[in-house]
Tab-separated table of C-alpha atoms in Angstrom:
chain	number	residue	atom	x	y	z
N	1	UNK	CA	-30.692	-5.668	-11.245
N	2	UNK	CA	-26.960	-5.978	-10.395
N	3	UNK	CA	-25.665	-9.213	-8.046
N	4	UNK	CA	-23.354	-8.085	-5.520
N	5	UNK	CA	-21.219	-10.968	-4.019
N	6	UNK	CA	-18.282	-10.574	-1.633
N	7	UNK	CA	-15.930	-13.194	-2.657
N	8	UNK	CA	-14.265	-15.060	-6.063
N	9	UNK	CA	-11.446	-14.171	-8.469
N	10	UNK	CA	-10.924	-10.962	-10.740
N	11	UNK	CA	-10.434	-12.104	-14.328
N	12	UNK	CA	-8.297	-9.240	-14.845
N	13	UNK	CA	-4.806	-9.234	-16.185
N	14	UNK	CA	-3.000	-7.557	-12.635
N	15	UNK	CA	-0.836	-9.525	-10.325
N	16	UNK	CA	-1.563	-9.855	-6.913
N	17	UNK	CA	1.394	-11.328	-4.834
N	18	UNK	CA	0.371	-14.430	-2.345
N	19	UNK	CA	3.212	-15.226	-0.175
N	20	UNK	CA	6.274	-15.675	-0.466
N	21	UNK	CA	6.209	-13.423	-3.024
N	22	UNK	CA	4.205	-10.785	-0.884
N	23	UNK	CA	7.272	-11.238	1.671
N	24	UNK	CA	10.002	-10.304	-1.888
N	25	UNK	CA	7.387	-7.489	-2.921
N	26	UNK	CA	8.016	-5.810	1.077
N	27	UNK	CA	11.372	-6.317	1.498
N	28	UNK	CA	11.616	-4.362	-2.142
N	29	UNK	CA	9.927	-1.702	-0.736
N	30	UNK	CA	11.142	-1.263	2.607
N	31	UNK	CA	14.750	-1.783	1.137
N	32	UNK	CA	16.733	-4.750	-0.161
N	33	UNK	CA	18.533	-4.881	3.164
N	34	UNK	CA	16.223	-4.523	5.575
N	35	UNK	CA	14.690	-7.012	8.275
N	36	UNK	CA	11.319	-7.962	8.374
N	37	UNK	CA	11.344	-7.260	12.074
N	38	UNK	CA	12.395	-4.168	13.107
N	39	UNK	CA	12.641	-2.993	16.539
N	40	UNK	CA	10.313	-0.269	17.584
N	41	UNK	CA	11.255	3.172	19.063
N	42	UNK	CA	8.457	3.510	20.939
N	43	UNK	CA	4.448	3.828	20.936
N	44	UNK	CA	4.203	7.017	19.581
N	45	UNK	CA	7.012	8.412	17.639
N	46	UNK	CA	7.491	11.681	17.950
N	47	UNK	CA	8.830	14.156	14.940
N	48	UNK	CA	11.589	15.883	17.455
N	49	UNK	CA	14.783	14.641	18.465
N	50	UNK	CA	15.034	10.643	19.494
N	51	UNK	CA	14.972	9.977	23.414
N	52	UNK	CA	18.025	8.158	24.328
N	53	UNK	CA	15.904	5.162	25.995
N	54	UNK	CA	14.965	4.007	22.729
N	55	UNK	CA	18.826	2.567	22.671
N	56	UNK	CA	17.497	0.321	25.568
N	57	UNK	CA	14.351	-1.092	23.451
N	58	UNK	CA	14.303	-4.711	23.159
N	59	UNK	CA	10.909	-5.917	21.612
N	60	UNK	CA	10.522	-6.348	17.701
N	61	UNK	CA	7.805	-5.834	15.423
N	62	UNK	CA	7.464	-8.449	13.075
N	63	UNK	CA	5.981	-6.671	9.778
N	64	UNK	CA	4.908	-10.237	8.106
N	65	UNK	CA	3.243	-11.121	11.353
N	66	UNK	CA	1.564	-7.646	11.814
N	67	UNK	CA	0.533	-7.188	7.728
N	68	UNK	CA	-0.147	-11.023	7.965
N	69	UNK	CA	1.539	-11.857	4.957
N	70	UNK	CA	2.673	-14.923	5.915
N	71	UNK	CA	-1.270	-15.779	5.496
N	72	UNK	CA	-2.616	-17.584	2.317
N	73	UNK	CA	-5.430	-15.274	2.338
N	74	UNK	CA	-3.308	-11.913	2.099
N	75	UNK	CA	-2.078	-10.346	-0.847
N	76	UNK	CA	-0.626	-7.453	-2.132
N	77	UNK	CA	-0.776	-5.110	-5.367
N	78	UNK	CA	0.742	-2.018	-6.347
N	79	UNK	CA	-1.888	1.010	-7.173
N	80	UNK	CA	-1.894	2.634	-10.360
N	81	UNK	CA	-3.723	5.804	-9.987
N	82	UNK	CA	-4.730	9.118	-8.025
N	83	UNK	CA	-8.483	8.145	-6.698
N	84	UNK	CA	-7.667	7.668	-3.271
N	85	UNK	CA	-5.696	10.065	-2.050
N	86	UNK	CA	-7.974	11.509	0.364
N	87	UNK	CA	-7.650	8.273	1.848
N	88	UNK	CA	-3.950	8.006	1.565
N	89	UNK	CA	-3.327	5.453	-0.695
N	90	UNK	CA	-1.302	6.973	-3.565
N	91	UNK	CA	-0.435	5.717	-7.247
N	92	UNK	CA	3.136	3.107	-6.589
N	93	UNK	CA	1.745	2.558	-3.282
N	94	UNK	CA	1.638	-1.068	-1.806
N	95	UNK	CA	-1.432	-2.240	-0.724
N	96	UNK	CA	-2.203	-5.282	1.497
N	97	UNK	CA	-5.689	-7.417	0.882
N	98	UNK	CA	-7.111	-9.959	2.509
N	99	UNK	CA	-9.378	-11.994	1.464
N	100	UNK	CA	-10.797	-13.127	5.106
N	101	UNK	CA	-12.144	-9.803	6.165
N	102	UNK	CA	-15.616	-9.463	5.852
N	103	UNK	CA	-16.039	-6.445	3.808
N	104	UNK	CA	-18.535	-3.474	5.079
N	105	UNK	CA	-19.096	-0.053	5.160
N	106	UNK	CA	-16.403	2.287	4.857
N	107	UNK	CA	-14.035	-0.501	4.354
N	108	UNK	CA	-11.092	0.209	1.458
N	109	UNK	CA	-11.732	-2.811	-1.243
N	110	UNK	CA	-10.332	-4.410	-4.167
N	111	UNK	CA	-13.720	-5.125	-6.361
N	112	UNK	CA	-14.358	-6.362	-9.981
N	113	UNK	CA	-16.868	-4.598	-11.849
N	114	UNK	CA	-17.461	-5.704	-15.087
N	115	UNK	CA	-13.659	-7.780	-15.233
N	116	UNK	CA	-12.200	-4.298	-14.074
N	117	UNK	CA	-10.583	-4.148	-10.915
N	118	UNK	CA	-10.657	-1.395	-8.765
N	119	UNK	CA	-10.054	-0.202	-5.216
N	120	UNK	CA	-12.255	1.922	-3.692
N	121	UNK	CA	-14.166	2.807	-0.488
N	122	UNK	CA	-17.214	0.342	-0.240
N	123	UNK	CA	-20.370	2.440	0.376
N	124	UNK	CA	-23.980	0.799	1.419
N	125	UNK	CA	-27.002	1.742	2.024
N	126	UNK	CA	-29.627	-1.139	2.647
N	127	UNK	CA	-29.700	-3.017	-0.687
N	128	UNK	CA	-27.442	0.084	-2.570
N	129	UNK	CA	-24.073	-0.455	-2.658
N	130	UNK	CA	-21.605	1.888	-4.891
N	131	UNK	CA	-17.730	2.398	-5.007
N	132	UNK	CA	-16.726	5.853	-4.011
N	133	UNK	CA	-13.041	7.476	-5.189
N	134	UNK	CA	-11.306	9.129	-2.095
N	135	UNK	CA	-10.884	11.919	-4.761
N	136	UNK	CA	-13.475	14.303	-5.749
N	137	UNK	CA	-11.596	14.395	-9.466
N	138	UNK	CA	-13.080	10.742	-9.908
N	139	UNK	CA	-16.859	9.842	-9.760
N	140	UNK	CA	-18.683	7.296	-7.975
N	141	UNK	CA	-19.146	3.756	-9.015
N	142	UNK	CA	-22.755	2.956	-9.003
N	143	UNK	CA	-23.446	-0.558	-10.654
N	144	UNK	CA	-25.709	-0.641	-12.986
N	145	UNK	CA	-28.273	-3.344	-13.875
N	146	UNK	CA	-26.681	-6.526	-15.587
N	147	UNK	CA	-23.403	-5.852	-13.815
N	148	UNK	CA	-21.874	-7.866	-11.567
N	149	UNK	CA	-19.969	-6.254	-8.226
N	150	UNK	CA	-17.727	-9.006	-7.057
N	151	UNK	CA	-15.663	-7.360	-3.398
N	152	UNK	CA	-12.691	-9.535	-3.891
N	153	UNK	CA	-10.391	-8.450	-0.599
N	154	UNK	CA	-10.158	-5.612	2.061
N	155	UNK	CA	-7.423	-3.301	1.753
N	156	UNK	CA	-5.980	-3.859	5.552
N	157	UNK	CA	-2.354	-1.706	4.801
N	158	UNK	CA	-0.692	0.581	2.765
N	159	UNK	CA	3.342	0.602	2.226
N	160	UNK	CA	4.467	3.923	0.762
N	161	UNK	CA	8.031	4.950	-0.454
N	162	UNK	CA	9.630	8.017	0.346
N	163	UNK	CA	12.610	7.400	-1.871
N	164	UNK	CA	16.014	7.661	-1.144
């Protein structure tokens, strides 16, 4: 039978970025001159022309506060591949996990199977658990017996780049 345990460290040769170096990886992404708070338009953001109240908008949103990257717990990665794009998580992407979420259900993870890391939606069924692509080019993970399915993080965020 397979063990299944929700915490501990990949073995893996990727880098995931713990603050400060989380904080670097976003401000890369977002832009190198950008602020990590930015002040909000409003609510919802609509795709037409700007209202002219939003000159008059005060309040910030603090992205390291709202990812919670200032957190020892939090970490990002970059995704290589195309298996969750239904989900919309594409390959470059950004992804924030942290460690402190309990992972369940329908949760986006980080896991180690077998020293291979891999994000995937977490999928359970009483004592079943399997990794299922957000693709339907890429199979299900199903552990088999002997392997060990280690959930190392919940993927809370994604950062995408349009490009300029």
């Amino acid at each position: 039978m397979f063990s299944y345990r929700s915490s501990g460290l990949p073995s893996v040769g990727i880098t995931l970025l713990p603050p400060p170096a989380a904080e670097h990886a976003l401000r890369l992404a977002l832009g190198p001159s950008s602020l990590l708070t930015l002040p909000p338009v409003s609510l919802k953001t609509p795709a037409g022309f700007p209202s002219p109240a939003a000159d008059f908008e005060c309040d910030r949103v603090d992205l390291l506060e709202r990812l919670e990257l200032d957190k020892p717990y939090v970490f990002m990665t970059r995704v290589r591949g195309q298996s969750m794009t239904g989900r919309g998580i594409d390959d470059g992407d950004l992804i924030v996990i942290n460690r402190k979420v309990t992972p369940r259900h329908g949760h986006i993870v980080v896991a180690v199977l077998d020293n291979e890391l891999t994000c995937k939606t977490l999928h359970r069924e009483g004592d079943r658990v399997r990794l299922v692509a957000a693709n339907p080019d890429f199979p299900d993970i199903v552990p088999k017996d002997g392997q060990e399915l280690v959930i190392w993080g919940v993927v809370t965020s994604c950062i995408k780049s349009f490009g300029t």
